[in-house]
CSV table of C-alpha atoms in Angstrom, one decimal:
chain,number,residue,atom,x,y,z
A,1,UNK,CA,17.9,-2.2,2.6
A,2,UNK,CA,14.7,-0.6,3.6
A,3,UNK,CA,14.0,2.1,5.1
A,4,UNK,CA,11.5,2.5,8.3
A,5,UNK,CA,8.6,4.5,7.4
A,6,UNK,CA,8.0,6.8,10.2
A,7,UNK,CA,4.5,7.2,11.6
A,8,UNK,CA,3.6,10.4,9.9
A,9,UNK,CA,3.4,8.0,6.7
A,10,UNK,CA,2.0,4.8,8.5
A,11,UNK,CA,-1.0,7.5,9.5
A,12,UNK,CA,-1.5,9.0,5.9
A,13,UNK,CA,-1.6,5.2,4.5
A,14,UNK,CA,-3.9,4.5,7.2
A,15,UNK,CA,-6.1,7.8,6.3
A,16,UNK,CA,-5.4,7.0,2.4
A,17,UNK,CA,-6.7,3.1,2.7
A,18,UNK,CA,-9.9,5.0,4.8
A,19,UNK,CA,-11.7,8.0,2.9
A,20,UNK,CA,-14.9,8.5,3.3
A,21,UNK,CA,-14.8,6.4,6.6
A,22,UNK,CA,-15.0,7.6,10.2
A,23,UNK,CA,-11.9,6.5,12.1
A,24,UNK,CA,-11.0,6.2,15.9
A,25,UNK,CA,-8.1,8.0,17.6
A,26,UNK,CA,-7.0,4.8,18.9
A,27,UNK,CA,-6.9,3.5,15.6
A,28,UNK,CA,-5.2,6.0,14.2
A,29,UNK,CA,-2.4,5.9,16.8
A,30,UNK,CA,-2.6,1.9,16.6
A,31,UNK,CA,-1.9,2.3,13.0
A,32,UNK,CA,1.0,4.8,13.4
A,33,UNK,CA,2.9,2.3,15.4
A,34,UNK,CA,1.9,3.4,18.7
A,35,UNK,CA,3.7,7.1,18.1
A,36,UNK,CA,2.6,9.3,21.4
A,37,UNK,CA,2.3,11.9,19.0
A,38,UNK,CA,0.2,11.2,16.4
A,39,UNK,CA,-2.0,13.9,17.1
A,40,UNK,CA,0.7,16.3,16.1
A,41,UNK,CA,0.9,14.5,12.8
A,42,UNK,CA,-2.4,14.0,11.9
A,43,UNK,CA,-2.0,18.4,11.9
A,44,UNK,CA,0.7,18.2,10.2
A,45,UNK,CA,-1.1,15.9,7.5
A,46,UNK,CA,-4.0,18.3,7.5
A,47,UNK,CA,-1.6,21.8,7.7
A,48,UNK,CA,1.1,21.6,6.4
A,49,UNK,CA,0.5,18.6,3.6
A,50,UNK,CA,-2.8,19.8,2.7
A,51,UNK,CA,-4.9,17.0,3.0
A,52,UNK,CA,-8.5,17.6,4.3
A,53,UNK,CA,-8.8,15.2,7.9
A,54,UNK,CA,-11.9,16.4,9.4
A,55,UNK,CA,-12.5,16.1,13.4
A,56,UNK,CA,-15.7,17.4,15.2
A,57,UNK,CA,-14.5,20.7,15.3
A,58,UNK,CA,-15.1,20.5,11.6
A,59,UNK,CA,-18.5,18.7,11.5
A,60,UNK,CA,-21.1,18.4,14.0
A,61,UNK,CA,-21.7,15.0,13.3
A,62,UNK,CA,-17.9,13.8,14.5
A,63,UNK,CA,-17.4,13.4,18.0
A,64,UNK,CA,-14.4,13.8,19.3
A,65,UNK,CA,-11.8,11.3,18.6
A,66,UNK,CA,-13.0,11.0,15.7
A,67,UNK,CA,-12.0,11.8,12.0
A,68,UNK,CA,-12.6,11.4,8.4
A,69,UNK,CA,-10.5,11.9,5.5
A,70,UNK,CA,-13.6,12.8,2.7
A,71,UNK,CA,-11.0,12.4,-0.5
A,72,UNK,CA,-7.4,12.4,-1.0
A,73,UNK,CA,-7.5,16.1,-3.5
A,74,UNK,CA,-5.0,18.1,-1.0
A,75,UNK,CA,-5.7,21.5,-0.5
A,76,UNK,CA,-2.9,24.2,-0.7
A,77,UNK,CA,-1.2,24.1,2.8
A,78,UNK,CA,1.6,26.2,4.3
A,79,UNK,CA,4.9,25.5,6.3
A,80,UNK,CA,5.7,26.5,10.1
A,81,UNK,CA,8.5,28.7,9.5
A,82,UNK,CA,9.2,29.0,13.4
A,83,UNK,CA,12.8,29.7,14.3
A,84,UNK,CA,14.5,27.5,17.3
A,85,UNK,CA,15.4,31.1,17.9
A,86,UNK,CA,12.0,32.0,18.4
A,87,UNK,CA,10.8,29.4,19.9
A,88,UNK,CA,13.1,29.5,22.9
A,89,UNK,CA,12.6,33.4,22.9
A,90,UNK,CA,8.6,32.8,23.4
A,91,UNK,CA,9.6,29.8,25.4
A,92,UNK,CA,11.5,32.2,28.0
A,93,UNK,CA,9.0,34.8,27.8
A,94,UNK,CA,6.4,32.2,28.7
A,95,UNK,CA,8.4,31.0,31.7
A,96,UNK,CA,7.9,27.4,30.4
A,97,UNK,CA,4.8,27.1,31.0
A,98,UNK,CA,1.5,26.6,29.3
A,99,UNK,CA,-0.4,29.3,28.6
A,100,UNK,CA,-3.5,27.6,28.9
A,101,UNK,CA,-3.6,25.7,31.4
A,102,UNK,CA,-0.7,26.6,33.6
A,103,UNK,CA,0.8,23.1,33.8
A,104,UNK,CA,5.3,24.1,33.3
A,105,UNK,CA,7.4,21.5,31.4
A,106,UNK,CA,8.3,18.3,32.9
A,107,UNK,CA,5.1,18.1,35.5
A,108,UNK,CA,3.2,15.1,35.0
A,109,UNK,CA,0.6,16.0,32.6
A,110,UNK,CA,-2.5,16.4,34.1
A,111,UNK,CA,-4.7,14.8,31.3
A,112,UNK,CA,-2.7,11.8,30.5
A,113,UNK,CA,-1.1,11.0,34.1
A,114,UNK,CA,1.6,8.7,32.7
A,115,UNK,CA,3.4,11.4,30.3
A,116,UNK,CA,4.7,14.5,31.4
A,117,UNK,CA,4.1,18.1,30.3
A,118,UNK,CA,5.5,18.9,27.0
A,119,UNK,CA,5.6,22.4,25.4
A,120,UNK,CA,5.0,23.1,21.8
A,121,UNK,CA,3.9,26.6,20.2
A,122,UNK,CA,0.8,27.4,19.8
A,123,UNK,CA,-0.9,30.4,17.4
A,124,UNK,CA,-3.1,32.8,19.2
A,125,UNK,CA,-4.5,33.9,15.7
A,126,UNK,CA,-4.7,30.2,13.5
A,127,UNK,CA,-2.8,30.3,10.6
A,128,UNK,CA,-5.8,29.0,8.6
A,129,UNK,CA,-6.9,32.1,9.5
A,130,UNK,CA,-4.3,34.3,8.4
A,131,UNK,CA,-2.2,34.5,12.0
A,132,UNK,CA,1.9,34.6,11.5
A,133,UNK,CA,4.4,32.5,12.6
A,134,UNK,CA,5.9,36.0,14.4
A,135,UNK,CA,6.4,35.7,18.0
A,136,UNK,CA,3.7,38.3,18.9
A,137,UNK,CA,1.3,35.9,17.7
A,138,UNK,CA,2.6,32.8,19.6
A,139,UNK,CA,2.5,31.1,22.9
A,140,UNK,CA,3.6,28.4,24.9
A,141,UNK,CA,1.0,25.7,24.5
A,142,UNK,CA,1.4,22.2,26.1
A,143,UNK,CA,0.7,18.9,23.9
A,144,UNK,CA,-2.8,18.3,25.8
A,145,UNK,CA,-4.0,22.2,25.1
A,146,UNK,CA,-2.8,21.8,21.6
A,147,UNK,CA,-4.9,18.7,20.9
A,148,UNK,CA,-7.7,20.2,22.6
A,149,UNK,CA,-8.4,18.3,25.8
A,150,UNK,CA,-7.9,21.4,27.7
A,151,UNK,CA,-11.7,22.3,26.4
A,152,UNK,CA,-13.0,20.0,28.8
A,153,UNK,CA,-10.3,20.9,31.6
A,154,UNK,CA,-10.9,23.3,34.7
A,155,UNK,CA,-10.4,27.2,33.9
A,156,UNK,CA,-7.9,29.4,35.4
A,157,UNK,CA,-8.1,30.0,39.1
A,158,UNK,CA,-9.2,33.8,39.5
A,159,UNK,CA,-7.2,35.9,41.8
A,160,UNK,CA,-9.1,35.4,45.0
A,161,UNK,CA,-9.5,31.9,44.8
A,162,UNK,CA,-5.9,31.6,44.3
A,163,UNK,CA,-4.8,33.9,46.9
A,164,UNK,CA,-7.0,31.9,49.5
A,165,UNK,CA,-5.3,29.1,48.2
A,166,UNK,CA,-2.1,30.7,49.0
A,167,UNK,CA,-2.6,32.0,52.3
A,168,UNK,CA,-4.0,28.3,53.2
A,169,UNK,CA,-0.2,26.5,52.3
A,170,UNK,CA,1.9,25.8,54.4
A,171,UNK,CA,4.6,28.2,55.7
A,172,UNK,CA,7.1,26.3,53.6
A,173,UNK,CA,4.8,25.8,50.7
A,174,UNK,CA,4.2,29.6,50.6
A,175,UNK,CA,8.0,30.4,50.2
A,176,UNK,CA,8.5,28.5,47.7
A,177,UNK,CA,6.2,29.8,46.1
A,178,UNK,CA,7.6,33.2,46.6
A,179,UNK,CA,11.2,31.2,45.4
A,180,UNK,CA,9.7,30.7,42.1
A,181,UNK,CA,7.5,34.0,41.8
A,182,UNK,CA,11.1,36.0,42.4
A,183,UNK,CA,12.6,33.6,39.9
A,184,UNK,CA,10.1,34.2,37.1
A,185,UNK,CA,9.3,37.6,37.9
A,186,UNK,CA,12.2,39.2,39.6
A,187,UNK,CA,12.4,41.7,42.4
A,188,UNK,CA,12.6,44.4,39.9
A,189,UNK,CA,9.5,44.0,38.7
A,190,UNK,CA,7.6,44.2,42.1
A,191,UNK,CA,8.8,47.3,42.5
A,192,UNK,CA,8.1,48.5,39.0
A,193,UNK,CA,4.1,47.4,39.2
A,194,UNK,CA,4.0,49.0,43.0
């Protein structure tokens, strides 16, 4: 009996039966089987398998959701040697929610509505570029963020904005926010920072 390949395979095929030729993300998740996270493997191909999938943050001339596999020589690639240890420590630290864009695990995810907010862990320093996988140098990070379609997102409220936005809410919107401000933060650190 055969075994199912899964769709970190079906993509490489996919790339392998393609160099030199510009491919779609649609296609490429089309040709994984219809995996939601291809993305993640297509990094995975390219990171930790070596293989050299360009996007447009390679070359100018890609836009995005687009990629090219120029030749199937791998380069040498490294492994994510991230604890489940760590990862729920930096996890915890991060109050379960994205660094990036603010969006906490298990809202609905506000670049693709019909998925909700999933957290992976993201390098502040790349590894390609000599970051570690220690937990100083990683954050929370959800999918949409990692994949980049936070770049075209809005930016962090400032302080005033979201103050006014604050005092605007409702009486019972306000305490709840409070509910979840003592939660994350605690009452002990108010009174350390005052």
């Amino acid at each position: 009996m055969s075994r199912r390949k899964g769709s970190k395979q079906l993509i490489l095929e996919f790339f392998l039966s393609k160099i030199g030729k510009v491919v779609e993300s649609r296609e490429i998740q089309a040709a994984s089987g219809g995996a939601v996270e291809w993305a993640r493997r297509v990094r995975e191909l390219r990171n930790e398998e070596g293989y050299q999938i360009l996007s447009h943050k390679d070359r100018a001339d890609l836009k995005p959701n687009q990629y090219l596999l120029e030749t199937d020589r791998r380069l040498p690639a490294f492994k994510r040697n991230i604890s489940k240890e760590t990862r729920a420590w930096v996890l915890e630290r991060n109050g379960y929610t994205c660094q990036m864009c603010g969006a906490a695990a298990g809202d609905i995810d506000p670049f693709v509505p019909n998925r909700t907010v999933r957290l992976t862990m993201g390098h502040i320093v790349d590894k390609s570029k000599g970051g570690d996988d220690s937990p100083n140098n990683l954050r929370a990070v959800c999918m949409s963020c990692n994949e980049g379609l936070a770049n075209t997102g809005l930016p962090k409220p400032d302080r005033i904005h979201l103050l006014a936005q604050v005092r605007r809410a409702t009486i019972d919107d306000q305490r709840a926010l409070l509910d979840w401000l003592l939660k994350k933060f605690g009452s002990k650190n108010t009174v350390d920072n005052q």
